[in-house]
RNA sequence: GGCGCCGUACCCAAGUGGUAAGGGAGAGGCCUGCAAAGCCUUCAUUCGCCGGUUCGAAUCCGGCCGGCGCCUCCA
């Protein structure tokens, strides 16, 4: 196996919303990649939508690392709640409202639901981002960004609030050829495919209620009315930052004025991300991100998930099955597998039937994984031993000693394995198919299909006599793509964190005892052992070369 | 009203010009003390409907029908 980073050999194309086309990915400064993703507003428990977005970009994060990139993944926590009501002056901050209802401090609301979010995403198999900045911790920086935009002449102050002047911005863009050719700039509307003039024409004239020069203008800084709890001092009086400002500010602070990837839910494309682009041009004269990725929305029983429709499901409800729409509980890994079985740019519809099918598919894949890991038992044991010797705890935060990159390097790059015979050729084709699928805009459904094919091939009789090198390559591919890239693992691993060595020793003994019983044709005892273990989540598999076990 | 997406077998879901991936469910078989797991075979002459372009279309164009989403900050 060669030690160069995989990204030098393995192609990756991504769908860039900015140009509505799939294009080759190239990092600004390889091997580093900067990625910013819009995170949650923490005022209620995490739901399926949060999980989908987090899972999608978790896989992007993982695959980039798998390719050998050093990724700084920044995802914000919005803890300055946006105003609920469109009529800003009459509106109430969502976090403040929840705080009032629960009779606690706003920051207690933030803390509670931040923890709830973290716990949910951890259970969904999402790695923590490299940095998770909060809006409330970056008020000064946000004020500075507003000042820059004002200095650039693209914002105006009115009665203690500051608004972005879209008319001016769009006019500048139109008159500047460099910003019309898709090169260095983005006129307002390009990302979401909207035409500025149409937007202007269709805007309701809400200017009467506010001080905006045009209905499209958005607030950079908002004056706090007396009833607003969350407020900070600024050059324009007491107030709070505008709805779109934190992302511009924090992405710039941690990733620079221009970085590689900006992600978020499709619902944020307009106006949030358009506003970010406009703000970046106003403050820094540049497009913030080179690639914009948007994860599509989800539906439940064919309809948008909304509280008013009675199909709004939180993660906790999903995990426990405690929701009128659910016929059973679904575990975090099953949910993750289910989401990954459709492409991130498609809508995914949650239904009992589809989820139940995914549960079976997930179990099948896990069995395949465990079969692969039996082939690699020696090297996995060595890894575990090395891990045990490593000092202190490790995390994905901070400098990445990257086991994900290592997993990528352990798998042969496409076209580097020579196959001898039909079977070997078929195996190699599926290994290559995994790389190809992920390189095709993170196409997890195709990747999963290839993994099913691969695990099937490795279970065929002729695979037993295949060269050791091929068997290991196949097993490492399954292990690497399932665990490191897709982030899927057997369910009970996360729950128990059991000591695998101890369990193995016990299982060895139990299997030996049962073998003796079977030899003596004492099937009552043999079946009792098997049934008892099965009830405890351990499935025995009697094969030609003895009995193995997998967890269920 | 503006913008956009989707409609592929019983269910989910890839495929976007070259003769229908994968998973689940179903049927048959192999293996097995019986199982489980796995493997093999089978399961859409057809891709919402109607036209058109093409040697050739699920894939391109037009129309129609049906479902959905965004523009309401919700991921």
Coordinates of C-alpha atoms in Angstrom, one line a residue, chain A residues 59-320:
Chain A
X59 CA -20.2 11.9 5.8
X60 CA -18.6 14.7 3.8
X61 CA -16.3 15.5 6.7
X62 CA -15.4 11.8 7.0
X63 CA -14.8 11.2 3.3
X64 CA -12.6 14.2 2.9
X65 CA -10.5 12.9 5.7
X66 CA -10.6 9.4 4.3
X67 CA -9.1 10.9 1.1
X68 CA -6.3 12.4 3.3
X69 CA -7.4 16.0 3.6
X70 CA -6.9 17.8 6.9
X71 CA -10.3 19.2 7.4
X72 CA -11.4 22.0 9.7
X73 CA -15.1 21.5 10.1
X74 CA -16.9 24.5 11.7
X75 CA -20.5 24.2 12.6
X76 CA -22.2 27.0 14.6
X77 CA -24.6 26.9 17.5
X78 CA -27.1 29.7 17.1
X79 CA -27.8 30.8 20.6
X80 CA -29.1 34.3 19.7
X81 CA -32.6 33.3 18.7
X82 CA -34.0 34.8 15.5
X83 CA -37.2 36.7 15.8
X84 CA -40.2 34.5 15.3
X85 CA -42.5 37.1 14.0
X86 CA -41.9 38.7 10.6
X87 CA -42.9 42.0 12.0
X88 CA -39.6 42.4 13.7
X89 CA -40.6 45.0 16.2
X90 CA -43.5 42.9 17.5
X91 CA -41.6 39.7 17.3
X92 CA -40.0 37.7 20.1
X93 CA -36.7 36.0 20.1
X94 CA -37.3 32.2 20.0
X95 CA -34.9 31.4 22.7
X96 CA -36.2 34.2 24.9
X97 CA -39.7 33.0 24.4
X98 CA -38.8 29.5 25.4
X99 CA -37.0 30.9 28.4
X100 CA -40.1 32.8 29.4
X101 CA -42.3 29.7 29.0
X102 CA -39.9 27.5 31.0
X103 CA -39.2 30.3 33.5
X104 CA -35.4 30.1 33.2
X105 CA -32.6 32.2 31.9
X106 CA -32.2 32.2 28.1
X107 CA -28.7 30.7 28.5
X108 CA -30.2 27.8 30.4
X109 CA -32.4 27.1 27.4
X110 CA -29.3 27.3 25.2
X111 CA -27.3 25.0 27.4
X112 CA -30.1 22.4 27.8
X113 CA -30.8 22.1 24.1
X114 CA -27.1 22.3 23.1
X115 CA -26.5 19.2 25.2
X116 CA -29.6 17.6 23.8
X117 CA -28.4 18.3 20.3
X118 CA -24.9 17.0 21.0
X119 CA -26.2 13.8 22.5
X120 CA -28.6 13.2 19.6
X121 CA -25.9 13.7 17.0
X122 CA -23.4 11.6 18.9
X123 CA -25.9 8.8 19.0
X124 CA -26.4 9.2 15.3
X125 CA -22.8 8.5 14.8
X126 CA -21.7 12.0 13.9
X127 CA -18.2 13.1 14.8
X128 CA -18.0 16.4 16.6
X129 CA -17.0 19.3 14.4
X130 CA -13.5 20.8 14.8
X131 CA -14.9 24.0 16.1
X132 CA -18.4 24.8 17.2
X133 CA -18.7 28.5 17.7
X134 CA -21.6 30.4 19.2
X135 CA -23.2 33.6 18.0
X136 CA -23.3 35.0 21.5
X137 CA -19.6 34.6 21.9
X138 CA -18.8 36.6 18.8
X139 CA -20.8 39.8 19.2
X140 CA -17.8 42.0 18.9
X141 CA -16.6 40.4 15.8
X142 CA -20.1 40.7 14.3
X143 CA -20.2 44.4 15.1
X144 CA -16.9 44.7 13.3
X145 CA -18.3 43.1 10.2
X146 CA -21.2 45.4 10.2
X147 CA -18.8 48.4 10.4
X148 CA -16.9 47.1 7.5
X149 CA -20.0 46.8 5.4
X150 CA -21.1 50.3 6.4
X151 CA -17.7 51.6 5.5
X152 CA -18.0 50.0 2.1
X153 CA -21.2 51.9 1.6
X154 CA -23.4 48.9 1.4
X155 CA -25.3 49.4 4.6
X156 CA -27.3 52.2 6.1
X157 CA -28.3 53.0 9.7
X158 CA -31.9 53.9 10.5
X159 CA -33.2 54.4 14.0
X160 CA -30.6 52.2 15.8
X161 CA -30.7 49.4 13.3
X162 CA -28.4 48.8 10.4
X163 CA -29.6 47.3 7.1
X164 CA -27.8 45.8 4.1
X165 CA -28.5 47.9 1.0
X166 CA -29.3 45.3 -1.5
X167 CA -30.3 47.7 -4.3
X168 CA -26.9 49.2 -4.1
X169 CA -25.2 45.9 -3.9
X170 CA -27.1 44.5 -6.9
X171 CA -26.4 47.7 -8.8
X172 CA -22.7 47.4 -8.1
X173 CA -22.7 43.8 -9.2
X174 CA -24.6 44.6 -12.4
X175 CA -22.2 47.4 -13.3
X176 CA -19.1 45.3 -12.6
X177 CA -18.3 42.9 -15.4
X178 CA -16.0 40.9 -13.1
X179 CA -19.0 40.0 -10.9
X180 CA -21.3 39.0 -13.7
X181 CA -19.2 36.3 -15.3
X182 CA -19.4 34.0 -12.4
X183 CA -15.8 34.6 -11.6
X184 CA -15.0 36.6 -8.6
X185 CA -18.5 37.5 -7.5
X186 CA -22.1 36.6 -7.1
X187 CA -24.9 39.0 -7.7
X188 CA -27.7 38.5 -5.2
X189 CA -29.8 35.6 -6.3
X190 CA -27.3 33.5 -8.2
X191 CA -27.0 30.8 -5.5
X192 CA -30.7 30.2 -5.3
X193 CA -31.4 30.8 -9.0
X194 CA -33.4 33.9 -8.4
X195 CA -33.5 37.1 -10.4
X196 CA -33.0 40.2 -8.4
X197 CA -35.5 42.2 -10.4
X198 CA -38.2 39.5 -9.9
X199 CA -37.5 39.5 -6.2
X200 CA -37.9 43.2 -6.0
X201 CA -41.1 43.1 -8.0
X202 CA -42.6 40.4 -5.7
X203 CA -41.6 41.8 -2.4
X204 CA -44.4 42.9 -0.3
X205 CA -43.9 46.5 0.8
X206 CA -43.3 46.1 4.5
X207 CA -41.2 49.2 4.5
X208 CA -43.9 51.1 6.2
X209 CA -43.5 49.2 9.4
X210 CA -39.8 49.5 9.4
X211 CA -37.0 51.8 8.3
X212 CA -35.8 49.7 5.3
X213 CA -35.3 51.4 2.0
X214 CA -36.5 48.3 0.3
X215 CA -38.5 45.3 1.4
X216 CA -35.6 43.0 0.4
X217 CA -33.0 44.7 2.6
X218 CA -32.1 42.6 5.6
X219 CA -30.9 43.6 9.0
X220 CA -27.3 43.5 10.0
X221 CA -27.9 44.9 13.4
X222 CA -31.3 45.3 15.0
X223 CA -32.3 47.8 17.7
X224 CA -33.6 46.1 20.8
X225 CA -37.0 47.1 22.0
X226 CA -37.5 47.3 25.7
X227 CA -39.0 43.8 25.9
X228 CA -36.0 42.2 24.3
X229 CA -33.9 40.3 26.8
X230 CA -30.9 39.4 24.7
X231 CA -29.2 42.7 23.9
X232 CA -25.7 44.1 23.5
X233 CA -24.2 47.5 23.3
X234 CA -23.0 48.7 19.8
X235 CA -22.1 51.9 18.0
X236 CA -25.8 52.1 17.0
X237 CA -27.2 51.6 20.5
X238 CA -28.4 48.5 22.3
X239 CA -29.4 45.7 20.1
X240 CA -28.6 42.3 18.7
X241 CA -27.0 41.0 15.5
X242 CA -29.0 40.3 12.3
X243 CA -30.2 36.9 11.3
X244 CA -27.5 36.2 8.8
X245 CA -24.5 37.8 10.3
X246 CA -23.1 35.1 12.6
X247 CA -22.3 32.7 9.9
X248 CA -20.3 35.3 7.9
X249 CA -18.5 36.4 11.0
X250 CA -17.6 33.0 12.4
X251 CA -16.7 31.4 9.1
X252 CA -14.4 34.2 8.3
X253 CA -12.8 34.1 11.8
X254 CA -12.0 30.4 11.8
X255 CA -11.7 29.6 8.1
X256 CA -10.6 32.9 6.5
X257 CA -12.3 35.3 4.1
X258 CA -12.6 32.5 1.5
X259 CA -12.7 28.9 2.3
X260 CA -13.6 25.6 0.5
X261 CA -17.0 24.3 1.4
X262 CA -20.1 25.9 2.8
X263 CA -23.0 23.5 3.7
X264 CA -26.4 23.7 5.0
X265 CA -30.0 22.7 4.5
X266 CA -31.7 23.6 1.3
X267 CA -34.1 25.8 3.2
X268 CA -31.2 28.0 4.1
X269 CA -30.2 28.6 0.5
X270 CA -32.5 31.6 0.2
X271 CA -32.3 34.0 1.8
X272 CA -29.8 33.0 4.4
X273 CA -26.9 32.0 2.2
X274 CA -27.6 34.7 -0.4
X275 CA -27.3 37.1 2.5
X276 CA -24.0 35.5 3.6
X277 CA -22.6 35.9 0.1
X278 CA -23.7 39.6 0.0
X279 CA -22.2 40.2 3.4
X280 CA -18.9 38.7 2.5
X281 CA -18.7 40.8 -0.6
X282 CA -19.6 43.8 1.4
X283 CA -17.2 43.3 4.2
X284 CA -14.3 41.4 2.4
X285 CA -14.9 41.8 -1.3
X286 CA -15.0 38.1 -1.9
X287 CA -17.2 35.1 -2.3
X288 CA -17.0 33.3 1.1
X289 CA -17.0 29.7 -0.2
X290 CA -15.9 28.1 -3.4
X291 CA -18.4 25.2 -3.1
X292 CA -21.9 25.4 -1.7
X293 CA -23.5 22.1 -0.8
X294 CA -27.1 21.8 0.2
X295 CA -28.8 18.9 1.8
X296 CA -32.4 18.3 0.7
X297 CA -35.4 18.3 3.0
X298 CA -37.2 15.3 4.4
X299 CA -40.9 14.4 4.5
X300 CA -42.8 12.2 6.8
X301 CA -45.5 10.0 5.2
X302 CA -45.1 12.1 2.1
X303 CA -45.5 15.5 3.6
X304 CA -43.3 18.2 5.0
X305 CA -42.5 17.7 8.7
X306 CA -44.3 20.3 10.6
X307 CA -45.8 20.6 14.1
X308 CA -49.1 21.6 12.6
X309 CA -49.3 18.5 10.6
X310 CA -48.8 16.2 13.5
X311 CA -45.9 14.5 11.9
X312 CA -43.1 16.3 13.6
X313 CA -40.8 13.7 15.1
X314 CA -37.9 14.3 17.4
X315 CA -34.9 12.0 17.6
X316 CA -35.9 10.8 21.1
X317 CA -39.4 9.9 19.8
X318 CA -37.8 8.0 17.0
X319 CA -35.5 6.1 19.3
X320 CA -38.3 5.1 21.7

